[in-house]
Tab-separated table of C-alpha atoms and ligand atoms in Angstrom:
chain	number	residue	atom	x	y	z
A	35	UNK	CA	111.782	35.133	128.195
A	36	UNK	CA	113.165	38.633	128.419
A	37	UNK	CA	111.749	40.829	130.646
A	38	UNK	CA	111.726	44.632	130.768
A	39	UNK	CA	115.204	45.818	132.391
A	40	UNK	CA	113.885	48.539	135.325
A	41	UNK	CA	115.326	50.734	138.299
A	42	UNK	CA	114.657	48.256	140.292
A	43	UNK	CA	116.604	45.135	138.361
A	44	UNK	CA	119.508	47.504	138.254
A	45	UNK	CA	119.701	48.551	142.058
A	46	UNK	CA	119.554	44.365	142.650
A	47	UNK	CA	122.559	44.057	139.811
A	48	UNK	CA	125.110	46.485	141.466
A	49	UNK	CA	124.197	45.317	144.903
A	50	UNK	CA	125.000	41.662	143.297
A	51	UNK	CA	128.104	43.332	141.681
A	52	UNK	CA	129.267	44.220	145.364
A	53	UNK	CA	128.883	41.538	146.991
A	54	UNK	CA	130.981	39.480	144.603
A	55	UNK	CA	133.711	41.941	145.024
A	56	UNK	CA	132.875	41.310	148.651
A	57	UNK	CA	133.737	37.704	148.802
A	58	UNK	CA	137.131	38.234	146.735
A	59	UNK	CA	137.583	40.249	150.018
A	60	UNK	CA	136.679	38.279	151.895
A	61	UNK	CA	138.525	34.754	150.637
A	62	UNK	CA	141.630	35.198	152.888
A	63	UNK	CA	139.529	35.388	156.731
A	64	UNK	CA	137.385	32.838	155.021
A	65	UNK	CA	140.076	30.193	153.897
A	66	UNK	CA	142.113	30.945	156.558
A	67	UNK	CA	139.663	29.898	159.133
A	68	UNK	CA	138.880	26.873	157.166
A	69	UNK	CA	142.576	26.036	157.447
A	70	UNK	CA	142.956	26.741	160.955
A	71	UNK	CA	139.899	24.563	162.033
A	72	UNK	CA	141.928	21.923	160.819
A	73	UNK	CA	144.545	23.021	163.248
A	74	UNK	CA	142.025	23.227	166.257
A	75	UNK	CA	141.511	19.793	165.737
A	76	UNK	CA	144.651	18.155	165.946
A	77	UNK	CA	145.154	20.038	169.344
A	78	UNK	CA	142.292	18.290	170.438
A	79	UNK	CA	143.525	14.682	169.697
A	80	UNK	CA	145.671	12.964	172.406
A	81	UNK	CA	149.198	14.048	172.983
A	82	UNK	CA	150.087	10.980	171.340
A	83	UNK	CA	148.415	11.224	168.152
A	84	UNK	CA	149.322	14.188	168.075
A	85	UNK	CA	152.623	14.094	168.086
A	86	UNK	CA	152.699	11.143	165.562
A	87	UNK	CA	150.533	13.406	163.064
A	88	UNK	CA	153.322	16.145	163.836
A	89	UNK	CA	156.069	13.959	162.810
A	90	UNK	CA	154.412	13.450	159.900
A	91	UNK	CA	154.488	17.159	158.628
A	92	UNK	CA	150.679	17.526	158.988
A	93	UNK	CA	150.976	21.028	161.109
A	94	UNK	CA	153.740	22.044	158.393
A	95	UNK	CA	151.680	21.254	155.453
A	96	UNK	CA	148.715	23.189	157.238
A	97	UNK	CA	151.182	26.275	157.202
A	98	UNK	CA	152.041	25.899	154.121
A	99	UNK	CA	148.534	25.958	152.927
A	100	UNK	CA	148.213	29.082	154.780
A	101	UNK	CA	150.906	30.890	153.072
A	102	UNK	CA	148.804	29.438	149.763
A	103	UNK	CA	145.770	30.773	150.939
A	104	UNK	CA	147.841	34.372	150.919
A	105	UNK	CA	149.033	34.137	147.794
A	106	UNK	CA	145.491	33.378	146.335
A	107	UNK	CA	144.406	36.125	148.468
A	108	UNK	CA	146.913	38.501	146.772
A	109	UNK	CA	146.329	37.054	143.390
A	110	UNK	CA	142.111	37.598	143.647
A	111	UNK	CA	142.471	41.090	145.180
A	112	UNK	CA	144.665	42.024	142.286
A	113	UNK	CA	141.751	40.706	140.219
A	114	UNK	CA	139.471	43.094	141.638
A	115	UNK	CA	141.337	45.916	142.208
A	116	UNK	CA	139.949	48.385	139.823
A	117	UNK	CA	136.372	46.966	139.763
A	118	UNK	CA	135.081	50.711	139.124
A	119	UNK	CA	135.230	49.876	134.918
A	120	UNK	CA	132.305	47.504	135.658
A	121	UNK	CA	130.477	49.170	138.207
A	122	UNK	CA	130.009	52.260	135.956
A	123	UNK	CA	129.419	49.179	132.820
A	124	UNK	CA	127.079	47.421	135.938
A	125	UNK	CA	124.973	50.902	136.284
A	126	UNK	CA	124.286	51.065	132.439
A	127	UNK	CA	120.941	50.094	131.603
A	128	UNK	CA	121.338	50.115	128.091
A	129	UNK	CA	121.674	46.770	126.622
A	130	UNK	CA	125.278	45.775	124.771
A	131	UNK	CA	126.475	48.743	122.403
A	132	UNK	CA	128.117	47.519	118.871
A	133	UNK	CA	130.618	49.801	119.203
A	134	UNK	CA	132.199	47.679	121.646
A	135	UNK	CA	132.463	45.137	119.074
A	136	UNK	CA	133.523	46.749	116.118
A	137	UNK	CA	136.797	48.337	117.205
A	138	UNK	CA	139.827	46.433	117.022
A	139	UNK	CA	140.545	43.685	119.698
A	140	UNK	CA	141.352	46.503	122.219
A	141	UNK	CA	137.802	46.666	122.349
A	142	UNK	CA	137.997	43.982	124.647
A	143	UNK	CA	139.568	46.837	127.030
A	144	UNK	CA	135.606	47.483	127.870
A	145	UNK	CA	133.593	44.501	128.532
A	146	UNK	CA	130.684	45.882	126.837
A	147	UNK	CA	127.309	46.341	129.430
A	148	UNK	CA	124.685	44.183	128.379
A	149	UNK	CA	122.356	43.342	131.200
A	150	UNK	CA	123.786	41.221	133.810
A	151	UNK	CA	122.024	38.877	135.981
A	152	UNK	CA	121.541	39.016	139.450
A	153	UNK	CA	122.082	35.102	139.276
A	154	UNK	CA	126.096	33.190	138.846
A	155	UNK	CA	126.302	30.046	138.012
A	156	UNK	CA	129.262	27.731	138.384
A	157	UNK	CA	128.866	24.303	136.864
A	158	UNK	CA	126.973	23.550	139.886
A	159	UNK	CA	123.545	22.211	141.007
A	160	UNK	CA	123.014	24.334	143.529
A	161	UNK	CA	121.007	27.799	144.294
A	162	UNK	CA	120.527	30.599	146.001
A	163	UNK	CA	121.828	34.401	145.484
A	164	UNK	CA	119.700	35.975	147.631
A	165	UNK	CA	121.383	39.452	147.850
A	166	UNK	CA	121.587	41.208	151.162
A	167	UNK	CA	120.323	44.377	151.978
A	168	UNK	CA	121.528	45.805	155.202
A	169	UNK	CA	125.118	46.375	156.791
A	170	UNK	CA	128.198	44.856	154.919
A	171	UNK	CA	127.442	41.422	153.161
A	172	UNK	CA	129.023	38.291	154.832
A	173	UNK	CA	129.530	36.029	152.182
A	174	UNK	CA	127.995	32.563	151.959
A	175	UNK	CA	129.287	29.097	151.626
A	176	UNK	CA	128.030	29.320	148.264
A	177	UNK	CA	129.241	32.202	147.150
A	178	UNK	CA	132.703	31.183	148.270
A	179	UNK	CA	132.429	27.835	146.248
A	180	UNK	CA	131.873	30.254	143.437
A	181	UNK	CA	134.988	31.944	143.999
A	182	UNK	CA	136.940	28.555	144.713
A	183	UNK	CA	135.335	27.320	141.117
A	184	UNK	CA	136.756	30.544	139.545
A	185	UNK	CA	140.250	29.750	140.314
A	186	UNK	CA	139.932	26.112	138.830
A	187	UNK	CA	138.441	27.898	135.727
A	188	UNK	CA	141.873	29.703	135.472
A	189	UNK	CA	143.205	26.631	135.318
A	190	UNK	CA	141.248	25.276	132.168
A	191	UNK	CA	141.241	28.401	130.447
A	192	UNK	CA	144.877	30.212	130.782
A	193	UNK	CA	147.454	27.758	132.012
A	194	UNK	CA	149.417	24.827	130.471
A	195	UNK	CA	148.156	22.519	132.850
A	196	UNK	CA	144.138	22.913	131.418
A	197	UNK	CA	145.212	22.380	127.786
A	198	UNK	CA	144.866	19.133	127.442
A	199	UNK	CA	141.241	19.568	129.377
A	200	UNK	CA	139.869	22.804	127.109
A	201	UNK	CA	141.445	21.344	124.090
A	202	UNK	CA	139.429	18.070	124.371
A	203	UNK	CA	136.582	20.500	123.322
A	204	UNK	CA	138.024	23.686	121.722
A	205	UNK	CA	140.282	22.101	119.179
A	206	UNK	CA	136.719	20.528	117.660
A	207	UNK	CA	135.220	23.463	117.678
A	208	UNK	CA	137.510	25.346	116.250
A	209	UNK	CA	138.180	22.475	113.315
A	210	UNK	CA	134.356	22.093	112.739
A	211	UNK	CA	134.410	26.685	112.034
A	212	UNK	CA	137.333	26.049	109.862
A	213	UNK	CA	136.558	23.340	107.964
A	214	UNK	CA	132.702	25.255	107.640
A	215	UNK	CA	134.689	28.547	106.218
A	216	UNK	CA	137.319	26.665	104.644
A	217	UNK	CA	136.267	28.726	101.356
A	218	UNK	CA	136.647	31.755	102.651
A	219	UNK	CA	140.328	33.008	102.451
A	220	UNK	CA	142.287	33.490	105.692
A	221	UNK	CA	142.575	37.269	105.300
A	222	UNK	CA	138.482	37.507	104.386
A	223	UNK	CA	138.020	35.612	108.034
A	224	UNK	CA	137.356	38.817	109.923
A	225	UNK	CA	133.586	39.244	108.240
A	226	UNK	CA	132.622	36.147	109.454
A	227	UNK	CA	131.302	37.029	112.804
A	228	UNK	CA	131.422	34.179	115.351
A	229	UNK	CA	129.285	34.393	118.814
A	230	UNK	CA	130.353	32.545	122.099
A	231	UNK	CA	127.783	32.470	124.657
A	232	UNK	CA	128.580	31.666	128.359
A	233	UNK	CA	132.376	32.109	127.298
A	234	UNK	CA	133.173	31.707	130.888
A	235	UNK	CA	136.745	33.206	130.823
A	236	UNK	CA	137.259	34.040	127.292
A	237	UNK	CA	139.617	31.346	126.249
A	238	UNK	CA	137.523	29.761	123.333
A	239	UNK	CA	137.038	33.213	122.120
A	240	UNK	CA	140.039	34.828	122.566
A	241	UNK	CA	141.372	31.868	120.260
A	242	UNK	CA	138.454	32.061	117.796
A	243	UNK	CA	139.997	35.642	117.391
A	244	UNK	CA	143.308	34.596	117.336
A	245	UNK	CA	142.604	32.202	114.139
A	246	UNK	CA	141.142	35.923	112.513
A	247	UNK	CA	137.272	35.692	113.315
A	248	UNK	CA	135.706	38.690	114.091
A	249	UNK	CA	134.361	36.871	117.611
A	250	UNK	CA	132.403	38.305	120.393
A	251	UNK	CA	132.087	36.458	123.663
A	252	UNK	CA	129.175	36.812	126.144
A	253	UNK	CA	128.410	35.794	129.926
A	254	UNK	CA	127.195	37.042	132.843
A	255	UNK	CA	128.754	35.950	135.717
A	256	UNK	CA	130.478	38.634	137.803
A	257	UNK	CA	133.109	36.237	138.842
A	258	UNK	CA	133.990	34.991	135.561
A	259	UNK	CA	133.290	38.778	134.072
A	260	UNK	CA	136.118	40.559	136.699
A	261	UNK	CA	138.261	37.286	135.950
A	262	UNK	CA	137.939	37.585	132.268
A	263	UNK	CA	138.895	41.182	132.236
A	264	UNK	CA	142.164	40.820	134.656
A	265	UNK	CA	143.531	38.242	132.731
A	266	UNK	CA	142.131	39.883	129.073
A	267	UNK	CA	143.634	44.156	129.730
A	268	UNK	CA	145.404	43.996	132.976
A	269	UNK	CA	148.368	41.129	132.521
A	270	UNK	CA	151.131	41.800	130.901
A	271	UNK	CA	153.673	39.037	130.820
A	272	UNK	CA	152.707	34.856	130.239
A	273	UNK	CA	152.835	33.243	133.591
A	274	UNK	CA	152.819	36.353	135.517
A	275	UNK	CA	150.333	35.176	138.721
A	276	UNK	CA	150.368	32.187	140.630
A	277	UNK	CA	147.753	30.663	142.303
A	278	UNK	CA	146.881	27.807	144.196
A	279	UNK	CA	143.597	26.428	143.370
A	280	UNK	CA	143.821	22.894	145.354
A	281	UNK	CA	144.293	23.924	148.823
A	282	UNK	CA	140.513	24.445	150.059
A	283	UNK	CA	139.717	20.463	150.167
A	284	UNK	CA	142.238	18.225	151.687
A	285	UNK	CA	140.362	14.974	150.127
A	286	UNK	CA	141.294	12.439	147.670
A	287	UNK	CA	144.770	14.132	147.257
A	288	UNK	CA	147.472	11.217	146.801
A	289	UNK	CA	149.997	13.603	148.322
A	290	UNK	CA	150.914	16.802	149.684
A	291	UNK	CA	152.260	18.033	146.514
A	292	UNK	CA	148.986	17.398	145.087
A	293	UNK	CA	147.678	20.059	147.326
A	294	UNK	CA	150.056	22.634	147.180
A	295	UNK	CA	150.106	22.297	143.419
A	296	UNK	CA	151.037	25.820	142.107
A	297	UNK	CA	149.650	26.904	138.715
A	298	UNK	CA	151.326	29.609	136.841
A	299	UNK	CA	148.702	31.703	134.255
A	300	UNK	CA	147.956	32.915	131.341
A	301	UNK	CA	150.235	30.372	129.089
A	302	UNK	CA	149.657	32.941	126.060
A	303	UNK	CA	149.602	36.813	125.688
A	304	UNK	CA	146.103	37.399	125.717
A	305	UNK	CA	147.221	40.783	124.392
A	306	UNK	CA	149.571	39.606	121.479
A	307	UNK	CA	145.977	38.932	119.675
A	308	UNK	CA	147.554	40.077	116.026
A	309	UNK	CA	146.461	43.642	115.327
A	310	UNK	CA	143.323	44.367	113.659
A	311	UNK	CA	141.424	41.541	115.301
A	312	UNK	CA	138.243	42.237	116.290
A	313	UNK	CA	137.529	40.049	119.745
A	314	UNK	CA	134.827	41.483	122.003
A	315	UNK	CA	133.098	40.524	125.484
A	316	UNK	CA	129.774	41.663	126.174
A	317	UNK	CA	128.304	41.085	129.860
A	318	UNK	CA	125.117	40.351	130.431
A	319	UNK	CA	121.973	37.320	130.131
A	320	UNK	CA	122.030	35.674	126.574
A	321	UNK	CA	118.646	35.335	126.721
A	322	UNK	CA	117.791	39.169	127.131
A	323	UNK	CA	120.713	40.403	124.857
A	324	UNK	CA	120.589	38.181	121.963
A	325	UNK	CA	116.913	37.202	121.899
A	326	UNK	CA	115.177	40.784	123.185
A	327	UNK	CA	112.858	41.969	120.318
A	328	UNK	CA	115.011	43.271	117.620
A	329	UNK	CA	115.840	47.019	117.896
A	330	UNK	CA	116.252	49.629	115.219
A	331	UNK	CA	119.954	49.936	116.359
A	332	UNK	CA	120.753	46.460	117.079
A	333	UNK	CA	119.292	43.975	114.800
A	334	UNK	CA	120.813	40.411	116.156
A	335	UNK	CA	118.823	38.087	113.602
A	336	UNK	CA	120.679	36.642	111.293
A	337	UNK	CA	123.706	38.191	112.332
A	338	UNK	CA	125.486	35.570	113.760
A	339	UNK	CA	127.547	33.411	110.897
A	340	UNK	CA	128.485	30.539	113.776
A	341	UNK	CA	127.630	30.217	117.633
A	342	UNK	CA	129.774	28.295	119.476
A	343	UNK	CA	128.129	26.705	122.557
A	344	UNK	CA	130.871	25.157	125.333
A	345	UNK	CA	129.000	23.746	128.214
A	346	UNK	CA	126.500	26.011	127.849
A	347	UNK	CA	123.096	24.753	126.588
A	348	UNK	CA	122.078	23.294	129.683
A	349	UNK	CA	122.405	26.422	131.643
A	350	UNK	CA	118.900	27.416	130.046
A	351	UNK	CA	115.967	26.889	132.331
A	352	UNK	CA	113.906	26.563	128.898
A	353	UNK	CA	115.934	25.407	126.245
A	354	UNK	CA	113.285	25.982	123.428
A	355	UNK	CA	113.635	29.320	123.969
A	356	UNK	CA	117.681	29.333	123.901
A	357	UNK	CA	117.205	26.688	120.787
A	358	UNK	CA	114.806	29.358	118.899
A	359	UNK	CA	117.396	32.329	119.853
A	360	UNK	CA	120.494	30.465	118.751
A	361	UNK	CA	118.034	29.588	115.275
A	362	UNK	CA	117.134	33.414	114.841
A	363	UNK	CA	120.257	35.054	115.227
A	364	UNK	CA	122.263	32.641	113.015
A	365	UNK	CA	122.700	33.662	109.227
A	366	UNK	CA	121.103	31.591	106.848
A	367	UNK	CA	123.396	28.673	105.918
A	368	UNK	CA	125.265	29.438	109.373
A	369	UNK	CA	126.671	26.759	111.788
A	370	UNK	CA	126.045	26.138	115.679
A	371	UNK	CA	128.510	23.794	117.046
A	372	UNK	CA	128.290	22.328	119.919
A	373	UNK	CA	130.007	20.510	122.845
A	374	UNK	CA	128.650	19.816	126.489
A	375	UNK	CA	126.566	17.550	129.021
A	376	UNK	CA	123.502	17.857	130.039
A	377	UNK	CA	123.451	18.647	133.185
A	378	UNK	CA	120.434	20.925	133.586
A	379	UNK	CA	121.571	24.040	136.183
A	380	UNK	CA	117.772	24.753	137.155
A	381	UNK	CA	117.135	21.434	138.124
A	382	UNK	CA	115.944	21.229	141.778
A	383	UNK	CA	116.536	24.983	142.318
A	384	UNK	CA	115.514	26.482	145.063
A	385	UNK	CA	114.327	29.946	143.988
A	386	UNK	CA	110.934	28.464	141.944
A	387	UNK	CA	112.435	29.285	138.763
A	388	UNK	CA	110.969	26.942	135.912
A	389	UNK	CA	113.421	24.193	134.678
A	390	UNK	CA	113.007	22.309	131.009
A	391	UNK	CA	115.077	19.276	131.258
A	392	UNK	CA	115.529	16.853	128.264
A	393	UNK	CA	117.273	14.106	127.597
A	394	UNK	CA	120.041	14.484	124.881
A	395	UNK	CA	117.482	12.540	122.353
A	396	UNK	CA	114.998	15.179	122.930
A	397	UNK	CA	117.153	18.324	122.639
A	398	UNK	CA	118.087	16.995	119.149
A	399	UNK	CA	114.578	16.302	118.215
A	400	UNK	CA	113.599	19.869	119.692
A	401	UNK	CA	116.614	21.483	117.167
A	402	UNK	CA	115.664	19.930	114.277
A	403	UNK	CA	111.756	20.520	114.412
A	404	UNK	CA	112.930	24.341	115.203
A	405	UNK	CA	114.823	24.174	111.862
A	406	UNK	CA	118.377	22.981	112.237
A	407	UNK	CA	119.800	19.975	110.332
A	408	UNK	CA	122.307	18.454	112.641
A	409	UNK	CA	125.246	16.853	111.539
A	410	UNK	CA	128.908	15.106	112.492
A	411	UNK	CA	127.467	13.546	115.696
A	412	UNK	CA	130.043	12.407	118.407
A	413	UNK	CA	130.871	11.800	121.958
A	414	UNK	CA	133.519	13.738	123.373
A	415	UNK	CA	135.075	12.449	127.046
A	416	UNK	CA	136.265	15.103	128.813
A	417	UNK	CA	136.847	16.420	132.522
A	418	UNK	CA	135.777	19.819	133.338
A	419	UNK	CA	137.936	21.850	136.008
A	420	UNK	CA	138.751	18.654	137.617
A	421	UNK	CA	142.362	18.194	139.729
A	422	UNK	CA	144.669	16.142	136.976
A	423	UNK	CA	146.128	14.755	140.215
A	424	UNK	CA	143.601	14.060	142.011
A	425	UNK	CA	141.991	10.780	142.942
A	426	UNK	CA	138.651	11.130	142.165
A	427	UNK	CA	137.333	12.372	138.606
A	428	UNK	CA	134.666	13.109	136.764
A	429	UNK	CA	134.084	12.265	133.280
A	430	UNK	CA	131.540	13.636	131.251
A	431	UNK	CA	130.582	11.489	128.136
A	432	UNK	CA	130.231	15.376	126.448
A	433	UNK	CA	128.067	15.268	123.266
A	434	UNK	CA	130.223	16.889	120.268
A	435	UNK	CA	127.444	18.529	117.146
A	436	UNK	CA	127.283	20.547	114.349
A	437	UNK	CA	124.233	22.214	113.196
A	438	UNK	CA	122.811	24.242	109.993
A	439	UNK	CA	119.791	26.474	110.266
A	440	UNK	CA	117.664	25.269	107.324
B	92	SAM	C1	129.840	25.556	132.506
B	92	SAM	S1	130.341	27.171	132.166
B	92	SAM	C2	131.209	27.014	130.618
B	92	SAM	C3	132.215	28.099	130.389
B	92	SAM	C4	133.054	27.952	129.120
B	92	SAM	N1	132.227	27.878	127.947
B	92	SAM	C5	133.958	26.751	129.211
B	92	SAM	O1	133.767	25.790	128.463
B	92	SAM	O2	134.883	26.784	130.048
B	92	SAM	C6	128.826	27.954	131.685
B	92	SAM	C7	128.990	29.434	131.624
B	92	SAM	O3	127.804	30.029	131.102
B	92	SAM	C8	127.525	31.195	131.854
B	92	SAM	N2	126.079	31.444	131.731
B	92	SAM	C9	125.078	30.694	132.246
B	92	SAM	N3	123.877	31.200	131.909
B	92	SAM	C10	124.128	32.310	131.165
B	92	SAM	C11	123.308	33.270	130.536
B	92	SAM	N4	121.978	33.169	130.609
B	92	SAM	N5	123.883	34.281	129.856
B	92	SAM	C12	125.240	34.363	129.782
B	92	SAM	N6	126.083	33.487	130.362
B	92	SAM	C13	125.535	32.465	131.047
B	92	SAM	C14	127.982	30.846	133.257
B	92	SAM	O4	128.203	31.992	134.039
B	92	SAM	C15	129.244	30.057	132.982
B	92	SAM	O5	130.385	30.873	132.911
């Protein structure tokens, strides 16, 4: 449930907010020492295996993953170069204005402040973000597999390598809102207001806005919130950056060019959004924007014509409660559609935070008794940020729904 949003809750969000920024800064010592332990190692083999591991190209392939390492390096302090936007957003306690959302799709200039959350979650099991108090903050393992996860999200999101991954769930998505407002006339689009939660880096919504939704994105994740905003105001030219996002592991790669794969982003213009459109990111907890008690200023039931959910439902540690939100703030007659897993990010964490976790049965059993009437039922497979060239994968048997609040 919501809770009240104090002094307190906002000290603990900008300290949060800096010590993100501090592991971008920190993700060239970091990777580079990673890299180089490899390179301790080989001097400690015998002369002869080493020299055989030599001719192979294994001490040029670990400098070549250096120079990688720089260029991400480069690439991520770019990202957070002008983080002072968000901390001033960050230091706003006022939950997410409408203004932000009502301008034209330059609004997406400000990522609106809602309240963030002190927590980020990759698509990950695993917990902690414990922020630190005293002297400058050394980043964890964990944060740094946050910021390794970030780069792989630019790759399913803005580059021509990821289409084939997002599309396996946007293009549905974006058929199922179509064929829904397939009535309403293409240049009558822009009243129909479409919510993404969790929109991770923006591409779903970006191209929700691109088809002439009014659409409004929300998340709050400082990594994916900084990442978002880079690629959404500050890039100016398709396939401007290039990164590297498969140099930190050296395992199950079939080759070295598997490694070393470059990836050139964004594959569109987020900025050539035609003008007029009315796309909007707004940062902070789903839970505590869209389901707070409605306020005279900001009344969020039935506001919402269609929510889009992308591997986001099982983020919720109670999913009633994100059910019942997604329920109040739709319109009547409006559609949720849905794609996603189930793979519950509470489960097993270790900061005694409560954790719902149903099976898929019971989740649609839960939406229907809370009043939706769920229909064109499928299984999507799909990978999600996973190495194309890799050898291992992981396939998620994603379940694919629509749903109409009765
Ligand atoms: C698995 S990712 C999916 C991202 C995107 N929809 C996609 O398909 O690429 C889930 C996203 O939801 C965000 N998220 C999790 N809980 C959230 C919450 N309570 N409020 C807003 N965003 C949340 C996470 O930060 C993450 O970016």
């Amino acid at each position: 449930m919501a809770h009240s949003y104090d002094q307190s809750d906002a000290e603990e969000e900008k300290l949060h907010f800096a010590n993100v920024i501090a592991t971008f800064q920190n993700y060239a010592q970091y990777s580079l020492s990673a890299n180089n332990r490899r390179r301790k190692d080989l001097y400690t083999l015998p002369k002869a295996d080493q020299e055989l591991l030599i001719a192979l190209g294994y001490r040029e392939k670990l400098d070549q993953v250096d120079q990688a390492i720089i260029a991400n390096a480069d690439f991520l302090s770019e990202v957070v170069a002008d983080p002072e936007i968000f901390g001033h957003a960050l230091g706003n306690t006022e939950a997410e204005s409408e203004s932000s959302a009502t301008a034209n799709h330059h609004s997406h200039e400000h990522v609106s402040p809602g309240h963030t959350h002190s927590h980020d979650h990759s698509y990950s099991h695993t917990h902690d973000g414990t922020p630190q108090r005293r002297g400058r903050y050394k980043p964890t393992d964990f944060d740094m597999d946050k910021l390794r996860s970030t780069l792989k999200q630019f790759v399913r999101d803005w580059s021509v390598e990821g289409r084939e991954e997002r599309e396996a769930c946007y293009k549905p998505m974006k058929e199922a809102l179509l064929t829904h407002f397939a009535e309403i006339p293409v240049s009558e689009r822009g009243c129909i207001r479409v919510l993404v939660p969790g929109a991770g880096l923006g591409r779903l919504a970006h191209d929700v806005a691109g088809l002439g939704f009014t659409c409004q994105g929300n998340e709050f994740s400082h990594y994916m919130l900084l990442s978002s905003h880079f690629i959404l105001n500050r890039t100016e030219a398709v396939n401007a950056h290039m990164i590297y996002p498969y140099v930190h592991s050296f395992s199950n790669l079939a080759s070295s060019e598997a490694l070393l794969r470059p990836i050139t982003i964004p594959d569109v213009l987020p900025s050539g959004l035609p003008q007029g459109v009315d796309f909007s990111l707004v940062a902070g907890d789903f839970e505590e924007i869209y389901g707070a008690e409605i306020k005279a200023d900001e009344p969020q039931a039935g506001q919402w014509d269609a929510i889009l959910t992308c591997f986001f439902i099982d983020t919720a540690k109670n999913i009633v409660n994100y059910l019942r939100i997604i329920h109040k703030i739709l319109a009547p007659g409006g559609i949720w559609i849905n794609v996603g897993p189930l793979l519950w990010h509470w489960e097993n964490n270790t900061t005694n935070d409560p954790s719902i976790e149903l099976s898929l049965a019971e989740v649609k059993e839960l939406a229907r008794a809370i009043g939706f009437r769920i229909t064109d039922e499928r299984t999507i497979d799909t990978t999600y940020t996973s190495n194309a060239q890799g050898m291992l994968g992981y396939v998620y048997h994603a379940e694919f729904w629509t749903a109409t609040k009765v």
